[in-house]
Short mmCIF file of the C-alpha atoms (twelve columns), coordinates in Angstrom:
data_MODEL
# 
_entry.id   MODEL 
# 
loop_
_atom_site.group_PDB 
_atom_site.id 
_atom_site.type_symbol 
_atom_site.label_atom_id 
_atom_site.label_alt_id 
_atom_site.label_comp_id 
_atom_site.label_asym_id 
_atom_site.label_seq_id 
_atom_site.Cartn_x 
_atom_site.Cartn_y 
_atom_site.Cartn_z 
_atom_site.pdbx_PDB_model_num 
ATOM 1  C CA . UNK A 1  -72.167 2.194   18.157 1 
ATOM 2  C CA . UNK A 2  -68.740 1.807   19.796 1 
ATOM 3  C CA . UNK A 3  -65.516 3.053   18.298 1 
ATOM 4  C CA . UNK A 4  -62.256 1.140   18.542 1 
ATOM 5  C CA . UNK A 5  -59.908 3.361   17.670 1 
ATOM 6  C CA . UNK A 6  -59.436 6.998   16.717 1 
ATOM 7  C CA . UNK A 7  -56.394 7.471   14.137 1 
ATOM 8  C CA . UNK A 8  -54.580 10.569  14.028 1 
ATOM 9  C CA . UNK A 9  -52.159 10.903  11.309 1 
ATOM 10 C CA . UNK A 10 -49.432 13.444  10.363 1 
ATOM 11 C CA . UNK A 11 -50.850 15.657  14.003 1 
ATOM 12 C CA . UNK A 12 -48.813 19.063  13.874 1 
ATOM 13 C CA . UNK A 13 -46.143 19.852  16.636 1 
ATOM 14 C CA . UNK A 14 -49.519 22.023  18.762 1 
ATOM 15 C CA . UNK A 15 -52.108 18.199  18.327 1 
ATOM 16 C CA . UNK A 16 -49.066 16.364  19.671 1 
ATOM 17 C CA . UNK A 17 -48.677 18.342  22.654 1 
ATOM 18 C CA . UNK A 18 -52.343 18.489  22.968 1 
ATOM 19 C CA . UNK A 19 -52.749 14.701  23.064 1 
ATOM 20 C CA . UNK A 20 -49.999 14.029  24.956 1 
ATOM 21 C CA . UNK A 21 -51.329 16.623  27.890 1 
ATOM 22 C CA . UNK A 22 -54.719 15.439  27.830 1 
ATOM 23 C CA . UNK A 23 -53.708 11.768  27.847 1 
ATOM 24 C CA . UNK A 24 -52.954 11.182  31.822 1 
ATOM 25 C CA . UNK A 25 -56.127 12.753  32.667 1 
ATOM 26 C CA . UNK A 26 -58.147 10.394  30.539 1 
ATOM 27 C CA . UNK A 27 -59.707 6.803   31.918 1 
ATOM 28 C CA . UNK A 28 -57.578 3.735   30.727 1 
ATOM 29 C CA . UNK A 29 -59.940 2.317   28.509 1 
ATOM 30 C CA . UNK A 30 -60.506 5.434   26.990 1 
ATOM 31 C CA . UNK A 31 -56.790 6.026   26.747 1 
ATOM 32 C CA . UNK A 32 -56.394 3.033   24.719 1 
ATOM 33 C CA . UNK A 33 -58.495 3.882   21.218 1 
ATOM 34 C CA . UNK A 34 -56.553 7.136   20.492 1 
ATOM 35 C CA . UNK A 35 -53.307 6.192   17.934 1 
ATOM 36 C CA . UNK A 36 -50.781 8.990   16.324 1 
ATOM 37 C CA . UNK A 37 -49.260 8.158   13.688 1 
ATOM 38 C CA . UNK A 38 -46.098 10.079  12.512 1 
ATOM 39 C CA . UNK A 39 -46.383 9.207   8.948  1 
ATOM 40 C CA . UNK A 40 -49.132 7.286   6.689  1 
ATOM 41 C CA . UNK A 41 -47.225 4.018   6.259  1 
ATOM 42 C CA . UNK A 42 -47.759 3.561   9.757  1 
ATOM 43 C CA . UNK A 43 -51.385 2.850   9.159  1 
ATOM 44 C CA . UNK A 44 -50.793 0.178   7.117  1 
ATOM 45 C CA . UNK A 45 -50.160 -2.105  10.485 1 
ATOM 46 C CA . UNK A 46 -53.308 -1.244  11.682 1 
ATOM 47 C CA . UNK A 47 -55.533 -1.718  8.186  1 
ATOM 48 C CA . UNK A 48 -55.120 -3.880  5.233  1 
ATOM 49 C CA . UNK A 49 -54.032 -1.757  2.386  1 
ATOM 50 C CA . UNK A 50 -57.169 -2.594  0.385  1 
ATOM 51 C CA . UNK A 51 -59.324 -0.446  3.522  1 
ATOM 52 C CA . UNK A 52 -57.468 2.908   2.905  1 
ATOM 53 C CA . UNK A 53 -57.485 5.181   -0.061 1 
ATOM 54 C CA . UNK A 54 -54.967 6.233   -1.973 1 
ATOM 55 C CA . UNK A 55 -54.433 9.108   -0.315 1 
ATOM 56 C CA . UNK A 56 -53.252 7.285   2.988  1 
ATOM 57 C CA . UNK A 57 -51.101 4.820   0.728  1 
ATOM 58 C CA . UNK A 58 -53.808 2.374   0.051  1 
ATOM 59 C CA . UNK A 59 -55.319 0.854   -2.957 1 
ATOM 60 C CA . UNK A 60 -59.267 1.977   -2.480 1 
ATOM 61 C CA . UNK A 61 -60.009 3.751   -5.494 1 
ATOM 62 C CA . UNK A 62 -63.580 3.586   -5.517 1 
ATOM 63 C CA . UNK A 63 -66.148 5.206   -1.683 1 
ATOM 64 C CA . UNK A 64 -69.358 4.018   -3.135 1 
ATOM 65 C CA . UNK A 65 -69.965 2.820   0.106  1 
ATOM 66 C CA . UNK A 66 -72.019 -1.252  -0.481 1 
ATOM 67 C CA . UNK A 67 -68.902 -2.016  -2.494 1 
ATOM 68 C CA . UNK A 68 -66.547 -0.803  0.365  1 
ATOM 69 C CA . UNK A 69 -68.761 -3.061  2.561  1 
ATOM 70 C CA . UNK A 70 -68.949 -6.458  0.703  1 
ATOM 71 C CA . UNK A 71 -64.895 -6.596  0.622  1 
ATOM 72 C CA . UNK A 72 -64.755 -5.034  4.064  1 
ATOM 73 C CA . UNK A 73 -66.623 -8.348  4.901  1 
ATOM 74 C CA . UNK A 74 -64.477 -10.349 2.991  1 
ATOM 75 C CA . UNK A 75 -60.950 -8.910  4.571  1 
ATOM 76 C CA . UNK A 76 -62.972 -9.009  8.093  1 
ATOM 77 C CA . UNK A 77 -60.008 -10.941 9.549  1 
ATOM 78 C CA . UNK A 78 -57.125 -8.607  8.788  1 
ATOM 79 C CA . UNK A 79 -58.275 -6.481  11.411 1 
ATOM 80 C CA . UNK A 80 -56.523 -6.107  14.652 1 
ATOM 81 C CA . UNK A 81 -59.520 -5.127  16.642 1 
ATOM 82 C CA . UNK A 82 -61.656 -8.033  15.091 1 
ATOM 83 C CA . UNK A 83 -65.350 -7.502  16.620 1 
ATOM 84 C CA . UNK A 84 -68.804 -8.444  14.462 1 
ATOM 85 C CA . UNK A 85 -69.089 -8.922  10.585 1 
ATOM 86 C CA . UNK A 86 -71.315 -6.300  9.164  1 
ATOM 87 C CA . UNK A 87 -74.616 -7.979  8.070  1 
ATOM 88 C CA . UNK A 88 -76.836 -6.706  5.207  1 
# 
């Protein structure tokens, strides 16, 4: 498994500082995945607004997980990272 991003959203004043220390010190490509995000609308560049739940000012209503697959599938090229369609 390889992760392409990790999303941090709404990170108190303490995370921020964290990240932002720890950040030099970490290899480039590793560098690269981690994302803050100062407010939830922000994730909306990075995921089609179908992908996130209503919560994080999406439309996803519904986790049962094969249903978040098959139109995860379907949507597979709104994603910025692109990478493999899920097969099953």
């Amino acid at each position: 498994m390889r992760f392409l991003g990790y999303h941090l959203v709404n990170v108190n004043f303490i995370g921020n500082f964290l990240v932002s220390l720890i950040r030099p010190f970490l290899p480039k490509d590793i560098e690269k995945v981690f994302y803050t995000h100062s407010s939830l609308k922000e994730l909306l560049d990075y995921f089609p607004k179908s992908m996130l739940p209503v919560e994080y000012g999406g439309s996803l209503e519904d986790y049962y997980t094969d249903d978040w697959l098959r139109k995860a599938n379907k949507e597979h090229g709104n994603f910025p990272a692109g990478g493999l369609k899920n097969i099953f």
